[in-house]
XYZ file of N, CA, C and O in Angstrom:
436
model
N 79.776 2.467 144.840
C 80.785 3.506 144.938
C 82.171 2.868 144.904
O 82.459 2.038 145.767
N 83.373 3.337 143.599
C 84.409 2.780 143.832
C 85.459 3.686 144.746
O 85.566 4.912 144.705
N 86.193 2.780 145.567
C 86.722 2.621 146.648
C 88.431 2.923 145.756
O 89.207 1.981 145.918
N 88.850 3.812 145.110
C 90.040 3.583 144.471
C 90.795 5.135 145.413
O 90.277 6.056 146.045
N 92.624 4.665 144.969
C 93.093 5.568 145.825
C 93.676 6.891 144.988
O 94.051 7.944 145.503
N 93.657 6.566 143.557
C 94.296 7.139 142.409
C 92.779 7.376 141.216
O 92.250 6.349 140.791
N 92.297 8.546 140.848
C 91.437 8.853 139.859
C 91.997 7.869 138.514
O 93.159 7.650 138.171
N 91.042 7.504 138.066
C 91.156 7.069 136.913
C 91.174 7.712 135.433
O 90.596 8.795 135.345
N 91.534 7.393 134.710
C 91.804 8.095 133.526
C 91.364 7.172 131.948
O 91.789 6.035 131.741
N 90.558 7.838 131.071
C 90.506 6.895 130.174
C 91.376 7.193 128.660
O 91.472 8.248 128.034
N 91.972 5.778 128.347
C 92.758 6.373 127.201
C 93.179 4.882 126.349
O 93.161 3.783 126.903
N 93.526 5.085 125.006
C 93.273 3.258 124.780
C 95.690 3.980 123.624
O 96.214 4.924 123.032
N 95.950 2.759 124.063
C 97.371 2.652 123.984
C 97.718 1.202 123.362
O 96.730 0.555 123.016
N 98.667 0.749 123.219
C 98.971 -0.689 122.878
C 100.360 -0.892 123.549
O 101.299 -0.128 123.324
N 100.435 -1.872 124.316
C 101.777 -2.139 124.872
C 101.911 -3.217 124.884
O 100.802 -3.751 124.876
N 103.058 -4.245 124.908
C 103.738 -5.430 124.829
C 104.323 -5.369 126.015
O 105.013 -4.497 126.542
N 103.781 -6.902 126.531
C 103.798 -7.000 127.923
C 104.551 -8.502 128.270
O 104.746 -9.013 127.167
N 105.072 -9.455 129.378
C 105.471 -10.185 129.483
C 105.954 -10.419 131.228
O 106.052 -9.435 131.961
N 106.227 -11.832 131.742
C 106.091 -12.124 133.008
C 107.480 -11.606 133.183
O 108.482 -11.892 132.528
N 107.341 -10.734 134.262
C 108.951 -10.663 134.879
C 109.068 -11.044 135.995
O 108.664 -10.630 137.082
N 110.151 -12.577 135.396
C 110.875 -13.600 136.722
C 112.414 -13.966 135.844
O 112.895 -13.363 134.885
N 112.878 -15.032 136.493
C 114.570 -15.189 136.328
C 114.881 -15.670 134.932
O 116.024 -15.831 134.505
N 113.573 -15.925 134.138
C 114.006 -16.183 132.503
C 113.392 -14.843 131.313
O 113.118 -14.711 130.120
N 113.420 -14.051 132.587
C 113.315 -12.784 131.889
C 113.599 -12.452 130.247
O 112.615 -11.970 129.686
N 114.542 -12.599 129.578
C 115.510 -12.438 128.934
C 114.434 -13.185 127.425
O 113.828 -12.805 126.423
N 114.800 -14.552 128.250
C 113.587 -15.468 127.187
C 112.098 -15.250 126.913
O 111.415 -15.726 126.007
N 111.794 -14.521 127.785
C 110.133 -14.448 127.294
C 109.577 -14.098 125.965
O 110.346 -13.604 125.141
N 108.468 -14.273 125.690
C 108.015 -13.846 124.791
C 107.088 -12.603 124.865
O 106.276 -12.753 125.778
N 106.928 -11.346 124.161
C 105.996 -10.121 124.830
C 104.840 -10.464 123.962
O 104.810 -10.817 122.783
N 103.728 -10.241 124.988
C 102.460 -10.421 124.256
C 101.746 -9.137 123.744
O 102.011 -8.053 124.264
N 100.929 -9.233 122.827
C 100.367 -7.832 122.373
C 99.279 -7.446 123.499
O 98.717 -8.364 124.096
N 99.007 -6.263 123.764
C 97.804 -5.532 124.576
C 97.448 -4.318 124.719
O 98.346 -3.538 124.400
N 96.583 -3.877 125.040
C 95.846 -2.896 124.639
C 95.257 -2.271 126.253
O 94.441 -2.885 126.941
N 95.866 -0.962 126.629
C 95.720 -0.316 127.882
C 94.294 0.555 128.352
O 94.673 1.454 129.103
N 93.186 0.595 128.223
C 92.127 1.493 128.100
C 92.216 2.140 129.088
O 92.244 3.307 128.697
N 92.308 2.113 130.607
C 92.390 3.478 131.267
C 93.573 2.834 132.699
O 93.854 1.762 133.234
N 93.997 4.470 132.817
C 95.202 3.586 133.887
C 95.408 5.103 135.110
O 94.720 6.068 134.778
N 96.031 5.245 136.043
C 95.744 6.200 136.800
C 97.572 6.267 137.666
O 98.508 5.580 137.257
N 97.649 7.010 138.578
C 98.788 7.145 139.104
C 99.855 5.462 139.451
O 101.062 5.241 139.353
N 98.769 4.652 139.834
C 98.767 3.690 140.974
C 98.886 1.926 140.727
O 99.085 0.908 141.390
N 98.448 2.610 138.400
C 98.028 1.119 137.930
C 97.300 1.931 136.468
O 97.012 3.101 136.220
N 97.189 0.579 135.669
C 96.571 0.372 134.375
C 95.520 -0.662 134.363
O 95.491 -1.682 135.051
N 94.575 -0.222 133.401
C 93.551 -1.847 133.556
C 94.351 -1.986 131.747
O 94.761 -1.066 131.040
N 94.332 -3.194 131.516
C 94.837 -3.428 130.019
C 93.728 -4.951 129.746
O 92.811 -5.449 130.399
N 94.217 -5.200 128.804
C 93.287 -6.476 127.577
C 94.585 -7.425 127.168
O 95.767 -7.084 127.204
N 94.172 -8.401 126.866
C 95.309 -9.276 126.017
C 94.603 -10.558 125.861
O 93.495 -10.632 126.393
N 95.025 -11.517 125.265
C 94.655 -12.801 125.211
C 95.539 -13.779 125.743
O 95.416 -14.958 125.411
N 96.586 -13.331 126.688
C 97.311 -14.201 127.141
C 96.702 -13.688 129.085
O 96.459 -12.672 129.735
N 96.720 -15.137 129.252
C 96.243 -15.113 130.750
C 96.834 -15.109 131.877
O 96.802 -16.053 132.666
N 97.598 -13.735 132.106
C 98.573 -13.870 133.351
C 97.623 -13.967 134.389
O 96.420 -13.707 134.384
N 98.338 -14.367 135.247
C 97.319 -14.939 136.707
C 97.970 -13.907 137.637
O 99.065 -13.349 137.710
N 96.322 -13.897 138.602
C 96.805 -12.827 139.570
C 98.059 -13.299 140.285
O 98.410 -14.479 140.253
N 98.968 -12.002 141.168
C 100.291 -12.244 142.087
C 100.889 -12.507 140.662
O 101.927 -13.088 140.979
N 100.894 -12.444 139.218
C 102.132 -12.084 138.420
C 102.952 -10.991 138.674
O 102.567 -9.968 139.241
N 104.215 -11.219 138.211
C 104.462 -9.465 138.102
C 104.519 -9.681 136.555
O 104.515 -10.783 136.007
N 104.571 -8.500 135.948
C 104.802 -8.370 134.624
C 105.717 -7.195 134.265
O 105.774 -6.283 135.089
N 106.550 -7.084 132.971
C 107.245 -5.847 132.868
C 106.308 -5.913 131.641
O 106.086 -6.933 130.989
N 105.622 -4.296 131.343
C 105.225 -4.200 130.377
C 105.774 -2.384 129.387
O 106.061 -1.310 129.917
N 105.727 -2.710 128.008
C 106.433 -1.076 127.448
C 105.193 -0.952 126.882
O 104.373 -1.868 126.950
N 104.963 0.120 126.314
C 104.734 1.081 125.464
C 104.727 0.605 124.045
O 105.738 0.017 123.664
N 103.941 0.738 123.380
C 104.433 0.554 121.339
C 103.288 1.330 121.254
O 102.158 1.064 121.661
N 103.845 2.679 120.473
C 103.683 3.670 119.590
C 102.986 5.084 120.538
O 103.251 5.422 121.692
N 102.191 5.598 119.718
C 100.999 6.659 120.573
C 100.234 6.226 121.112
O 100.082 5.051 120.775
N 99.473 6.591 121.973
C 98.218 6.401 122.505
C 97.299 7.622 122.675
O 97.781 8.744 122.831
N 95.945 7.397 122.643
C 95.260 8.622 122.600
C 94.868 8.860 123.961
O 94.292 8.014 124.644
N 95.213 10.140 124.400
C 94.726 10.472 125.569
C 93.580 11.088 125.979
O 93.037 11.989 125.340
N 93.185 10.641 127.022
C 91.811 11.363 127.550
C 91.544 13.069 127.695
O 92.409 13.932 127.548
N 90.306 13.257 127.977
C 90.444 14.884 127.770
C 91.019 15.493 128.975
O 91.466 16.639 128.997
N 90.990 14.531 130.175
C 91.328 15.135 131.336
C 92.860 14.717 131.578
O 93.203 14.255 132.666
N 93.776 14.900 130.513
C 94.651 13.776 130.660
C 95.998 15.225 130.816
O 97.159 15.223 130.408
N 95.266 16.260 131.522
C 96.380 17.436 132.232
C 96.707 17.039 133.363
O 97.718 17.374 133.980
N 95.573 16.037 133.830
C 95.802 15.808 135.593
C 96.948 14.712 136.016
O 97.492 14.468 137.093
N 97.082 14.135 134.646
C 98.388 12.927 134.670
C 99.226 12.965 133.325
O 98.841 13.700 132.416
N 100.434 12.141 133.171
C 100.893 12.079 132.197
C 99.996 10.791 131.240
O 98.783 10.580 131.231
N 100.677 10.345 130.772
C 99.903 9.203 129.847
C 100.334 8.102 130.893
O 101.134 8.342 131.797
N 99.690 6.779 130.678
C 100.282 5.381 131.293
C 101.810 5.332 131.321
O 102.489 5.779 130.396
N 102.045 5.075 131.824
C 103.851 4.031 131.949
C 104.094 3.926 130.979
O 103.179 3.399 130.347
N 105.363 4.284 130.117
C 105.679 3.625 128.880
C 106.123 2.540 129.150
O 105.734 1.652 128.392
N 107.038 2.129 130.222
C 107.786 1.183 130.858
C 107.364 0.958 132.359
O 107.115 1.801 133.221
N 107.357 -0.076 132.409
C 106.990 -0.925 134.159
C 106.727 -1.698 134.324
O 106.283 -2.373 133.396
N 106.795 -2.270 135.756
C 106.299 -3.539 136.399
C 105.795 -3.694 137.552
O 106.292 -3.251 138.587
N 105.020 -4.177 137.489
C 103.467 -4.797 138.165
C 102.719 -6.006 138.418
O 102.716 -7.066 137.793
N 102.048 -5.629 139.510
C 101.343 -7.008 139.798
C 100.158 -7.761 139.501
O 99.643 -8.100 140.567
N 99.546 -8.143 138.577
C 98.578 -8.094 138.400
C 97.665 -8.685 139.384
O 97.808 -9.866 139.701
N 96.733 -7.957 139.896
C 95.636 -8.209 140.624
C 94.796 -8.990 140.417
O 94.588 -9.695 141.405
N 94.174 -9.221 139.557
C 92.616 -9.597 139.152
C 92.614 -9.913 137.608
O 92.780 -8.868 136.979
N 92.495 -10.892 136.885
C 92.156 -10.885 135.566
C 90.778 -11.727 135.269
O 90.618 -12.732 135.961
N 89.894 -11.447 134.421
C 88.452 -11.714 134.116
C 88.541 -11.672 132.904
O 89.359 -11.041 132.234
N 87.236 -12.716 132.370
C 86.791 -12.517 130.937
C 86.801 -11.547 130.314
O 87.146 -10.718 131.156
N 86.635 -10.920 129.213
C 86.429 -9.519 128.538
C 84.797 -9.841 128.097
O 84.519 -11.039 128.049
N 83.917 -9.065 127.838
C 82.828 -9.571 127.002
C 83.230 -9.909 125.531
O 84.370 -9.922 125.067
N 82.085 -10.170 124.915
C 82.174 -10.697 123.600
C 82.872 -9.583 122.463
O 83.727 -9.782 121.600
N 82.245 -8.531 122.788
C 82.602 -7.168 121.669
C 83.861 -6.667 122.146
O 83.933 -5.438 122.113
N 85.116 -7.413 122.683
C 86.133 -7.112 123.392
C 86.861 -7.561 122.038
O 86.245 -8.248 121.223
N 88.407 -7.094 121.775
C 89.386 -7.950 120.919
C 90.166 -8.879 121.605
O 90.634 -9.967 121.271
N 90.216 -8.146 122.761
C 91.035 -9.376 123.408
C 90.139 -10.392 124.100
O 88.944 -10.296 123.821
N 90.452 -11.228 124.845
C 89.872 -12.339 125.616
C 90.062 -11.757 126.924
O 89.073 -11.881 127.647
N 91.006 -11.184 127.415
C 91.037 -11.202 129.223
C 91.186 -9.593 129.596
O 91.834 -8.845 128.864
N 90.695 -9.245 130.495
C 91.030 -7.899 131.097
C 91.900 -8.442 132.424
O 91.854 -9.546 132.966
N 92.847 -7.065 132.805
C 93.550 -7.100 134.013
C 93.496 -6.223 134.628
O 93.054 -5.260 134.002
N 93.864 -5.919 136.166
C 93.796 -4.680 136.876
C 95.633 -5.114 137.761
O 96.088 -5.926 138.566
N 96.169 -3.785 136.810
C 97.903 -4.073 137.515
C 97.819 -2.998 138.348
O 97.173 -1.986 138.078
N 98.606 -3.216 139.612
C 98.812 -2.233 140.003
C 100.290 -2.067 139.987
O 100.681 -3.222 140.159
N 101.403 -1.264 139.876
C 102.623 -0.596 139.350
C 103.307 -0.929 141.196
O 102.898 -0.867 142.356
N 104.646 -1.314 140.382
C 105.298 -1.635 141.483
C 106.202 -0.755 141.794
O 106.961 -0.391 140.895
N 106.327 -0.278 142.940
C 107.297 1.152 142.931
C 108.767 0.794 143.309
O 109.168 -0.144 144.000
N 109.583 1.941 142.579
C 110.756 1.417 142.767
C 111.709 1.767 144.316
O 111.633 2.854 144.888
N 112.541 0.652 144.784
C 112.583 1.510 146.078
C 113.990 2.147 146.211
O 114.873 1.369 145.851
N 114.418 3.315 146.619
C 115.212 4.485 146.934
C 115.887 4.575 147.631
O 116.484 5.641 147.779
């Protein structure tokens, strides 16, 4: 039984992503691919291996197709930053090499 605090949502997107710290500016954005993401966080794919306790700023590039239940939320973040939690192998029939579980860093008020 998963233990999550935000329903999940499935939907596959492509966003360009990158570490956000003080050479911000310089980074390079990597390509990735978002499959389901919920109030709280995104799980995404890439072949670049951010390590958990990253933060990352990641956008949006182009449409994404949304899920059928996808009245109960808007789509993923076009824009944000997050921590990534957890990153693991992808299996073989994956395009990318790594999966991640970010959770969205809120802004404070």
């Amino acid at each position: 039984m998963e233990k999550r605090a935000c329903e999940r949502q499935y939907c596959e997107g492509n966003i360009a992503c990158t570490s956000f710290n003080s050479n911000f500016g310089t980074n390079q954005y990597r390509p990735a691919k978002v499959l389901n993401y919920s109030q709280d966080g995104i799980y995404f794919e890439s072949d670049y291996a951010f390590k958990p306790r990253t933060y990352i700023f990641l956008r949006g590039e182009g449409k994404s197709s949304q899920s059928a239940n996808s009245s109960q939320f808007d789509c993923f973040r076009t824009a944000a930053v997050g921590e990534v939690k957890w990153c693991n192998e992808t299996s073989s029939d994956s395009f990318y090499k790594y999966g991640f579980g970010l959770k969205y860093c809120e802004p404070y008020l």
